[in-house]
Amino acid sequence: MTIFEDLESEVRSYCRSWPVVFDTAVGSRLTDVDGNSYLDFFAGAGALNYGHNPPALKKPLIEYLQRDGITHGLDMYTRAKGEFLKTFREKVLAPRGLDYKVQFPGPTGANAVESALKLARKISGKEAMINFTNAFHGMTLGALSVTGNSMKRGGAGVPLVHATPMPYDNYFDGKVPDFLWFERVLQDQGSSLNEPAAVIVETVQGEGGINPARIEWLQGLAELCRRHDILLIVDDVQMGVGRTGPFFSFEIAGIEPDIVCISKSISGYGLPMALVLIKPEYDQWGPGEHNGTFRGNNPAFVTATAALREYWSDDALERSTLAKGERVEEAFNKIAADTRTAEVTVKGRGLARGLQFADADLAGKVCAAAFERRLLMETSGPSSEVMKVLPPLTITDDELEEGLAVIAESVRSVTGS
Ligand code: PMP
């Protein structure tokens, strides 16, 4: 028995799909302790959009540690935080004409979501939230209350309340007009809906099965929120920081959410960091009203600043992400057409892509077959029916082709097509 099986809690999960011991990683490849190399189509569940140990981030991080820069800073003013804020305004907010105050909650996506929900309740004086079918927002109680997955919700052990689910885009296969039910229950004095403080939405549902909402659906949602005086929270924890192409996933819809949650790839180095972006008029927090020990992860500020300078000074990364995403879509369309013995649907946007199997078990089997060929991928969706592909945005064209060939071979080997 290994030390992991002996000592680590049964809650461990990814290691069950990939039972090897990883040691080093560079770019899009990880190496295990036996020297085997694995191609990464998982990217730390979206936390490694620039790959492993990107040199343009590693150098300033090492220099910062060498000169004894502050590592832990609560929410004290530090040079590293100041430089991050200046760079975030210069590279991200100003070029997009966006005006947000920046809150540093605790360093995880769930922390950002908890904070957003609390703030929306404080601003509006209302407690009810609207969430969407198959949403995923994190594992803490507030975030779980707006998360769809019944197994994850079951882990709460207490009633998850104050959230009402609405159908996400395409929930009824396009047969029902957008927001038919939502508008109706908002307007009907007999509907029993509690007036909502906010709507929380992902523009592409990652854990929910790589479900992209259409641009017009997102615009319709923003318009509905405006008309009914409901705050709009976009959870960009997984799809932000370039995963779908632009820095923010909602940019393509031209909408401006009231509150935005960012985490995962914002530090660019896999170092924990999260942001809540708040329209200035809604920054109604009192000092310390939401806090946490690990809000000032200064090494993460250093790598985040370097990442914004390296990757967001022009639109080269956005363009290459869109081009690589189209290449994945093309390869997946071919796989779907070539697979005669199973029903396969192609899904996604940018470099968040998925292959959905009508026979749910096949998705996991394809991921296992890919792992045998040393490619890392995970499944998502309510029945784990989607083979989910999130390569580093910086993956080379050759590596992308290598991985796509492994996927095609893995699908063939599992379906016998
Ligand atoms: N929101 C979304 C959209 C996510 O995908 C995730 C993580 N998969 C979270 C929130 C929670 O982030 P964390 O695991 O860092 O708490």
mmCIF file of N, CA, C and O and ligand atoms in Angstrom, residues 14 45 107-111 113 136-139 143 202 204 206-207 235-239 263-264 388, ligand 1:
data_model
loop_
_atom_site.group_PDB
_atom_site.id
_atom_site.type_symbol
_atom_site.label_atom_id
_atom_site.label_comp_id
_atom_site.label_asym_id
_atom_site.label_seq_id
_atom_site.Cartn_x
_atom_site.Cartn_y
_atom_site.Cartn_z
ATOM 1 N N TYR A 14 -8.914 12.749 -8.235
ATOM 2 C CA TYR A 14 -8.202 12.695 -9.529
ATOM 3 C C TYR A 14 -7.162 11.581 -9.558
ATOM 4 O O TYR A 14 -6.955 10.924 -10.574
ATOM 5 N N ALA A 45 -7.396 21.660 -14.062
ATOM 6 C CA ALA A 45 -8.828 22.017 -14.092
ATOM 7 C C ALA A 45 -9.017 23.495 -14.449
ATOM 8 O O ALA A 45 -9.920 24.157 -13.951
ATOM 9 N N PRO A 107 -8.400 32.636 -1.287
ATOM 10 C CA PRO A 107 -7.741 32.381 -2.573
ATOM 11 C C PRO A 107 -8.395 31.358 -3.509
ATOM 12 O O PRO A 107 -7.794 30.998 -4.507
ATOM 13 N N THR A 108 -9.598 30.897 -3.235
ATOM 14 C CA THR A 108 -10.200 29.883 -4.110
ATOM 15 C C THR A 108 -11.414 30.439 -4.847
ATOM 16 O O THR A 108 -11.970 31.473 -4.469
ATOM 17 N N GLY A 109 -11.845 29.684 -5.851
ATOM 18 C CA GLY A 109 -13.037 30.078 -6.591
ATOM 19 C C GLY A 109 -14.251 30.133 -5.676
ATOM 20 O O GLY A 109 -15.078 31.044 -5.767
ATOM 21 N N ALA A 110 -14.379 29.135 -4.798
ATOM 22 C CA ALA A 110 -15.532 29.095 -3.893
ATOM 23 C C ALA A 110 -15.554 30.327 -2.988
ATOM 24 O O ALA A 110 -16.625 30.870 -2.689
ATOM 25 N N ASN A 111 -14.374 30.788 -2.550
ATOM 26 C CA ASN A 111 -14.302 32.007 -1.744
ATOM 27 C C ASN A 111 -14.847 33.207 -2.512
ATOM 28 O O ASN A 111 -15.548 34.050 -1.947
ATOM 29 N N VAL A 113 -17.023 33.138 -4.934
ATOM 30 C CA VAL A 113 -18.475 32.974 -5.086
ATOM 31 C C VAL A 113 -19.196 33.320 -3.778
ATOM 32 O O VAL A 113 -20.189 34.054 -3.778
ATOM 33 N N PHE A 136 -22.102 24.931 -11.678
ATOM 34 C CA PHE A 136 -21.122 24.547 -10.648
ATOM 35 C C PHE A 136 -20.445 25.809 -10.139
ATOM 36 O O PHE A 136 -19.888 26.582 -10.911
ATOM 37 N N HIS A 137 -20.493 26.008 -8.809
ATOM 38 C CA HIS A 137 -19.889 27.220 -8.258
ATOM 39 C C HIS A 137 -18.965 26.958 -7.075
ATOM 40 O O HIS A 137 -18.435 27.906 -6.503
ATOM 41 N N GLY A 138 -18.774 25.694 -6.668
ATOM 42 C CA GLY A 138 -17.837 25.412 -5.582
ATOM 43 C C GLY A 138 -18.470 24.604 -4.461
ATOM 44 O O GLY A 138 -19.669 24.337 -4.463
ATOM 45 N N MET A 139 -17.625 24.271 -3.486
ATOM 46 C CA MET A 139 -18.000 23.262 -2.494
ATOM 47 C C MET A 139 -18.389 23.805 -1.126
ATOM 48 O O MET A 139 -18.765 23.039 -0.251
ATOM 49 N N ALA A 143 -21.867 28.396 -2.014
ATOM 50 C CA ALA A 143 -21.578 28.031 -3.407
ATOM 51 C C ALA A 143 -22.309 26.741 -3.788
ATOM 52 O O ALA A 143 -22.821 26.606 -4.904
ATOM 53 N N GLU A 202 -22.615 30.901 -15.275
ATOM 54 C CA GLU A 202 -21.368 30.656 -16.035
ATOM 55 C C GLU A 202 -21.719 30.841 -17.512
ATOM 56 O O GLU A 202 -22.758 30.355 -17.959
ATOM 57 N N VAL A 204 -20.047 29.523 -20.007
ATOM 58 C CA VAL A 204 -19.912 28.150 -20.497
ATOM 59 C C VAL A 204 -19.836 27.304 -19.233
ATOM 60 O O VAL A 204 -18.965 27.551 -18.389
ATOM 61 N N GLY A 206 -18.562 24.570 -17.165
ATOM 62 C CA GLY A 206 -17.420 23.651 -17.254
ATOM 63 C C GLY A 206 -17.750 22.304 -16.639
ATOM 64 O O GLY A 206 -17.882 21.289 -17.337
ATOM 65 N N GLU A 207 -17.946 22.301 -15.318
ATOM 66 C CA GLU A 207 -18.231 21.031 -14.629
ATOM 67 C C GLU A 207 -19.582 20.466 -15.067
ATOM 68 O O GLU A 207 -19.805 19.264 -15.036
ATOM 69 N N ASP A 235 -19.824 34.006 -12.932
ATOM 70 C CA ASP A 235 -18.765 33.185 -12.346
ATOM 71 C C ASP A 235 -17.803 32.814 -13.471
ATOM 72 O O ASP A 235 -18.071 31.905 -14.252
ATOM 73 N N ASP A 236 -16.694 33.566 -13.555
ATOM 74 C CA ASP A 236 -15.693 33.328 -14.608
ATOM 75 C C ASP A 236 -14.474 32.596 -14.035
ATOM 76 O O ASP A 236 -13.364 32.754 -14.528
ATOM 77 N N VAL A 237 -14.708 31.812 -12.991
ATOM 78 C CA VAL A 237 -13.604 31.109 -12.330
ATOM 79 C C VAL A 237 -12.912 30.141 -13.295
ATOM 80 O O VAL A 237 -11.676 30.096 -13.367
ATOM 81 N N GLN A 238 -13.701 29.400 -14.060
ATOM 82 C CA GLN A 238 -13.084 28.415 -14.970
ATOM 83 C C GLN A 238 -12.945 28.944 -16.402
ATOM 84 O O GLN A 238 -11.973 28.642 -17.089
ATOM 85 N N MET A 239 -13.902 29.742 -16.864
ATOM 86 C CA MET A 239 -13.906 30.164 -18.266
ATOM 87 C C MET A 239 -13.231 31.524 -18.484
ATOM 88 O O MET A 239 -13.013 31.920 -19.627
ATOM 89 N N SER A 263 -10.745 33.268 -10.563
ATOM 90 C CA SER A 263 -9.752 32.561 -9.735
ATOM 91 C C SER A 263 -8.888 31.693 -10.651
ATOM 92 O O SER A 263 -8.383 32.202 -11.652
ATOM 93 N N LYS A 264 -8.743 30.424 -10.340
ATOM 94 C CA LYS A 264 -7.988 29.454 -11.141
ATOM 95 C C LYS A 264 -6.728 30.036 -11.816
ATOM 96 O O LYS A 264 -5.682 30.062 -11.222
ATOM 97 N N LYS A 388 -13.910 15.910 -21.323
ATOM 98 C CA LYS A 388 -13.653 17.351 -21.284
ATOM 99 C C LYS A 388 -12.193 17.658 -21.608
ATOM 100 O O LYS A 388 -11.294 17.060 -21.023
HETATM 101 N N1 PMP B 1 -16.841 28.223 -10.091
HETATM 102 C C1 PMP B 1 -16.578 27.516 -11.190
HETATM 103 C C2 PMP B 1 -17.245 27.888 -12.475
HETATM 104 C C3 PMP B 1 -15.686 26.437 -11.141
HETATM 105 O O1 PMP B 1 -15.443 25.723 -12.243
HETATM 106 C C4 PMP B 1 -15.058 26.124 -9.910
HETATM 107 C C5 PMP B 1 -14.065 24.971 -9.788
HETATM 108 N N2 PMP B 1 -14.161 23.970 -10.690
HETATM 109 C C6 PMP B 1 -15.376 26.897 -8.787
HETATM 110 C C7 PMP B 1 -16.254 27.948 -8.914
HETATM 111 C C8 PMP B 1 -14.779 26.598 -7.443
HETATM 112 O O2 PMP B 1 -13.437 26.917 -7.434
HETATM 113 P P1 PMP B 1 -12.499 26.292 -6.284
HETATM 114 O O3 PMP B 1 -12.404 24.830 -6.566
HETATM 115 O O4 PMP B 1 -11.193 26.994 -6.457
HETATM 116 O O5 PMP B 1 -13.143 26.600 -4.989
#
